[in-house]
Coordinates of C-alpha atoms in Angstrom, one line a residue:
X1 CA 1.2 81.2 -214.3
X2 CA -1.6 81.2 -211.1
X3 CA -0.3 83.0 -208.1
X4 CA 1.0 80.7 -204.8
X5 CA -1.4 80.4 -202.3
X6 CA 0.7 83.0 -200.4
X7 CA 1.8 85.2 -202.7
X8 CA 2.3 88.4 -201.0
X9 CA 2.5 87.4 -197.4
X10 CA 5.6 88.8 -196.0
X11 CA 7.4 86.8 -193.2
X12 CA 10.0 88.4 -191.1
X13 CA 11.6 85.4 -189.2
X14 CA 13.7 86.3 -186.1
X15 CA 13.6 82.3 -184.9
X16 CA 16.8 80.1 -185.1
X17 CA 16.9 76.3 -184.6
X18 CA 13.7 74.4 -185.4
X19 CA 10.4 74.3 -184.1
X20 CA 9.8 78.5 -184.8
X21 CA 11.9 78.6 -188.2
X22 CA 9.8 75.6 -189.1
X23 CA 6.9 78.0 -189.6
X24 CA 8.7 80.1 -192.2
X25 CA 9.8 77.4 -193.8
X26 CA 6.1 76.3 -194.4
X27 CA 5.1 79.5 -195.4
X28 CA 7.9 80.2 -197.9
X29 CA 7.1 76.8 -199.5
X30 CA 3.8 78.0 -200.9
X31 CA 4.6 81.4 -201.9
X32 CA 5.4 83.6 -198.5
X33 CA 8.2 86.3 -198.8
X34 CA 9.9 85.4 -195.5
X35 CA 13.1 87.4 -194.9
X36 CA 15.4 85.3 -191.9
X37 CA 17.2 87.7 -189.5
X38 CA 20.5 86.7 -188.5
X39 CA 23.4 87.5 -186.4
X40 CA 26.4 89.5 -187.9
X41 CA 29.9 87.6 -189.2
X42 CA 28.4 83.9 -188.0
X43 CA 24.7 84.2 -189.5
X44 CA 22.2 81.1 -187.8
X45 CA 23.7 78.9 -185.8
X46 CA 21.9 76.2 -188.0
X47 CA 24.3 77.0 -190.9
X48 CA 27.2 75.3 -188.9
X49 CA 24.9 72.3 -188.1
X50 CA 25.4 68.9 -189.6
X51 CA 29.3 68.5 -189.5
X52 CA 30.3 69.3 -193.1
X53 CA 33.2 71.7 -192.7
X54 CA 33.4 74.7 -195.0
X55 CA 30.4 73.2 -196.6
X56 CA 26.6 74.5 -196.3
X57 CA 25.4 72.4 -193.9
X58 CA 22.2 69.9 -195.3
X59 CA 19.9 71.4 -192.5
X60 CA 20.6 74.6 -193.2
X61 CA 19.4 73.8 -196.5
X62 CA 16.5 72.2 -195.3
X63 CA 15.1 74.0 -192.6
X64 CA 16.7 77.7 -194.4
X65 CA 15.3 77.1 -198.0
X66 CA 13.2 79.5 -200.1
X67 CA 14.3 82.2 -197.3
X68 CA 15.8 85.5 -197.6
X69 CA 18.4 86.4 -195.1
X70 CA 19.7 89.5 -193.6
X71 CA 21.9 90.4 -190.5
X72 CA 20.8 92.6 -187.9
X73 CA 22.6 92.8 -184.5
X74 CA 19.5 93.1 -182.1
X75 CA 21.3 94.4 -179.3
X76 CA 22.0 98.0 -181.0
X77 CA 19.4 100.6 -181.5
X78 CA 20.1 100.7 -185.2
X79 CA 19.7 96.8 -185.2
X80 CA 16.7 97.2 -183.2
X81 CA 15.2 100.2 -185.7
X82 CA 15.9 98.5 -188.6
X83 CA 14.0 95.4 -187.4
X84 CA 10.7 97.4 -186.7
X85 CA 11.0 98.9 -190.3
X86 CA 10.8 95.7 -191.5
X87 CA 7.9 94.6 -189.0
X88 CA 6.2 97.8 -190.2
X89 CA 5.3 96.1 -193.8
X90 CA 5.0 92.7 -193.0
X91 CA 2.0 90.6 -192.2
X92 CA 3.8 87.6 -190.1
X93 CA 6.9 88.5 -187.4
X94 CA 8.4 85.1 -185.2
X95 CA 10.3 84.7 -182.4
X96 CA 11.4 81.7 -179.8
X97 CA 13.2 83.7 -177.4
X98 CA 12.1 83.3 -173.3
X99 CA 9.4 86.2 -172.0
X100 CA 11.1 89.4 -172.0
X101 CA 14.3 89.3 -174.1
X102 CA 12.5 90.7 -177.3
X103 CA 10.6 93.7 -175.0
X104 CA 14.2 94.4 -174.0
X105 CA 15.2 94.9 -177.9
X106 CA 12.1 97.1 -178.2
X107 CA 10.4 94.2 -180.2
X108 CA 8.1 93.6 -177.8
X109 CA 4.5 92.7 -179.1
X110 CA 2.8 96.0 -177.9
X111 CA 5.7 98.2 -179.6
X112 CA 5.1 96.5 -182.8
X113 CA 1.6 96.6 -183.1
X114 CA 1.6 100.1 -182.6
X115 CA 3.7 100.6 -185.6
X116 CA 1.4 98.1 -187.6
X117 CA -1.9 96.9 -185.5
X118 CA -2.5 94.1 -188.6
X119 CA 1.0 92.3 -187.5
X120 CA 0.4 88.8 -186.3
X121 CA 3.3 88.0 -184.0
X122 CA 4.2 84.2 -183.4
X123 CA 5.5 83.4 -180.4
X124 CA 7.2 80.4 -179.8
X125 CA 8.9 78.8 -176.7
X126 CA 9.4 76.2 -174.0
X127 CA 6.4 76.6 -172.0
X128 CA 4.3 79.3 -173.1
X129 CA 4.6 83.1 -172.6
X130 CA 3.0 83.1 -168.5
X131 CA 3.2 80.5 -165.7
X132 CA 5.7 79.2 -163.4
X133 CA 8.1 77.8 -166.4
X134 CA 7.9 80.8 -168.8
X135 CA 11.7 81.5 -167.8
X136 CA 13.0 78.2 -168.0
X137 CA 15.0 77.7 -171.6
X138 CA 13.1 74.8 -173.8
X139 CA 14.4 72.1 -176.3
X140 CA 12.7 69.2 -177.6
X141 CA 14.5 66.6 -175.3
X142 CA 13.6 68.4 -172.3
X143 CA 10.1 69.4 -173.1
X144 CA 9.8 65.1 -174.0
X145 CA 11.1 64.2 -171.5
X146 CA 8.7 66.9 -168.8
X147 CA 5.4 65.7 -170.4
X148 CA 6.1 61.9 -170.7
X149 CA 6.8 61.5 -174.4
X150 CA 9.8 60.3 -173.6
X151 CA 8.6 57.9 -170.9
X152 CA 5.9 56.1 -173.0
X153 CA 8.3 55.8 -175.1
X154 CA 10.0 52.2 -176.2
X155 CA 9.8 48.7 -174.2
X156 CA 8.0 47.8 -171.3
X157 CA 11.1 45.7 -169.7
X158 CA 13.6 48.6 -170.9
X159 CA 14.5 52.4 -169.6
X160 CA 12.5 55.0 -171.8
X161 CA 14.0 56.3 -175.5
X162 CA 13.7 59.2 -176.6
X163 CA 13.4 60.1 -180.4
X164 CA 16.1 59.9 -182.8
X165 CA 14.7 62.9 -184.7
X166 CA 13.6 66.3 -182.8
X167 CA 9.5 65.4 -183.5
X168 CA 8.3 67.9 -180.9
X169 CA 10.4 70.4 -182.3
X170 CA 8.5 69.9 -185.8
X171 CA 5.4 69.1 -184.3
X172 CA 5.7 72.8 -183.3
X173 CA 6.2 73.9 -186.6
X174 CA 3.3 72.8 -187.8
X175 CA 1.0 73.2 -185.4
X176 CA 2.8 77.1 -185.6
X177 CA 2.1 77.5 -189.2
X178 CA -2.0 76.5 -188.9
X179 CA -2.1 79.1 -185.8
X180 CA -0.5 81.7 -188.0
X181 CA -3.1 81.0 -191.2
X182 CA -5.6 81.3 -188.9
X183 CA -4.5 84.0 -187.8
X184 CA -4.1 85.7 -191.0
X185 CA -7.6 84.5 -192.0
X186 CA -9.4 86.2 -188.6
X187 CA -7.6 89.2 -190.2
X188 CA -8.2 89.6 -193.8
X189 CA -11.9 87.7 -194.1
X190 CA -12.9 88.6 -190.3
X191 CA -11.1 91.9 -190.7
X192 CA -10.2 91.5 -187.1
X193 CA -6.7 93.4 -187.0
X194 CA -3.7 91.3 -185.7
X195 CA -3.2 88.7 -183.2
X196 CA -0.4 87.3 -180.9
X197 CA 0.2 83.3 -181.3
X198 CA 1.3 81.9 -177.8
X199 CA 2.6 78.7 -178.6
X200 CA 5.0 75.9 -176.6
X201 CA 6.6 73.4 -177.0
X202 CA 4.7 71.8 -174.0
X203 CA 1.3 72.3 -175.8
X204 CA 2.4 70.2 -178.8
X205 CA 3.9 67.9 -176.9
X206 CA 0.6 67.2 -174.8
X207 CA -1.2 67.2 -178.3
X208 CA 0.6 63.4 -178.9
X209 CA -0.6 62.0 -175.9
X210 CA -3.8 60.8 -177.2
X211 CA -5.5 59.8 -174.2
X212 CA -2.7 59.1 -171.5
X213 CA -3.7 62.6 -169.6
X214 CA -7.4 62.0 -169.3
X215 CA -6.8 58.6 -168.6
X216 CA -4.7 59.7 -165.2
X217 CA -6.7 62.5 -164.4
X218 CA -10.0 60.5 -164.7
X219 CA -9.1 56.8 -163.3
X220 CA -4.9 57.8 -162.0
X221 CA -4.2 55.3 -164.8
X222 CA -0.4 55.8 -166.0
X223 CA 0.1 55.1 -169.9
X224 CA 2.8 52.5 -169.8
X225 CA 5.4 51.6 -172.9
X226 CA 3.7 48.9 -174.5
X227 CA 6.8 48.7 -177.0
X228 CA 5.5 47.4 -180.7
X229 CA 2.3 46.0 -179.5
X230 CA -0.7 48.0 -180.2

């Protein structure tokens, strides 16, 4: 039976919600060993999503398959030593936590890649790891509605819609998972060492705007709703 295309990669996901886990999810899908950190006694918050009570929620099942799990309470230094045993072996570590809270666990990008320099460390968040919004918590409603998805979004004669499904969040996901192959192919074929991913929500976002940016930066033409019509 051929190998997976990723057979061998080992994933340690410390994400929860969407966009970030998204990446693992990808991975493990063609082969990645991607073991999912958890909290103690309650596990992802994403298990409890969906409303099925005392049943496994559908987007757990979704967004959690082909994943190993494991509990670690990051706030303890036996949590915290655990976690950069496992970093210490793998090739791929994620996060979506705001600038600063994984340094303060220790986890911090230069602390792991001085236990393994190969590491490629995904960072994922509202608005990027530096500038004046790095602090500010992220979610795909908000980060729509900031860079005018939401606005261009439905009919001219009507107040602006937003989504029914999180796309921004996946949209992150994706876009995640191609930084992190090429990531891992700068490494093994360019045998340039490991690499820290900086990506936001905000980036992804701006990626579905087609033109509307340039368009008001050029000529201070605004992209209106144009509905159905094309």
């Amino acid at each position: 039976m051929p190998k997976s295309p990723l057979d061998g990669i080992i994933v340690i996901d410390f994400s929860t919600i969407i966009a970030a886990p998204l990446i693992g999810t990808l991975m493990a899908d063609f082969g990645a060993e991607v073991i999912k950190v958890e909290l103690p006694k309650v596990g992802d918050v994403t298990r409890g999503s969906g409303g099925l009570s005392g049943k496994r929620s559908p987007f757990w099942l979704t967004i959690g398959r082909n994943k190993k799990s494991v509990t670690l309470d990051l706030h303890t230094n036996e949590g915290q030593e655990i976690a950069r045993k496992l970093c210490s072996k793998a090739d791929v570590a994620l996060f979506n936590y705001r600038p600063g809270v994984i340094e303060n666990w220790n986890l911090g990008p230069e602390v792991l890649h001085k236990i393994n320099p190969d590491l490629i460390i995904g960072l994922v968040s509202g608005y990027g790891q530096t500038g004046p919004y790095k602090d500010k918590g992220g979610f795909d409603r908000t980060v729509s509605a900031f860079t005018g998805v939401t606005y261009t979004s439905g009919y001219p004669e009507n107040p602006p819609v937003r989504s029914g499904f999180p796309l921004i969040d996946y949209l992150t996901g994706y876009l995640g998972a191609f930084a992190v192959m090429m990531a891992l192919y700068n490494r093994d074929v360019n045998k340039n060492g490991g690499e820290i991913i900086d990506l936001s929500l905000t980036e992804s976002a701006f990626r579905t705007s087609g033109g509307a940016i340039s368009m008001y930066s050029k000529f201070g033409s605004i992209y209106e709703r144009a509905g159905n019509r094309i």
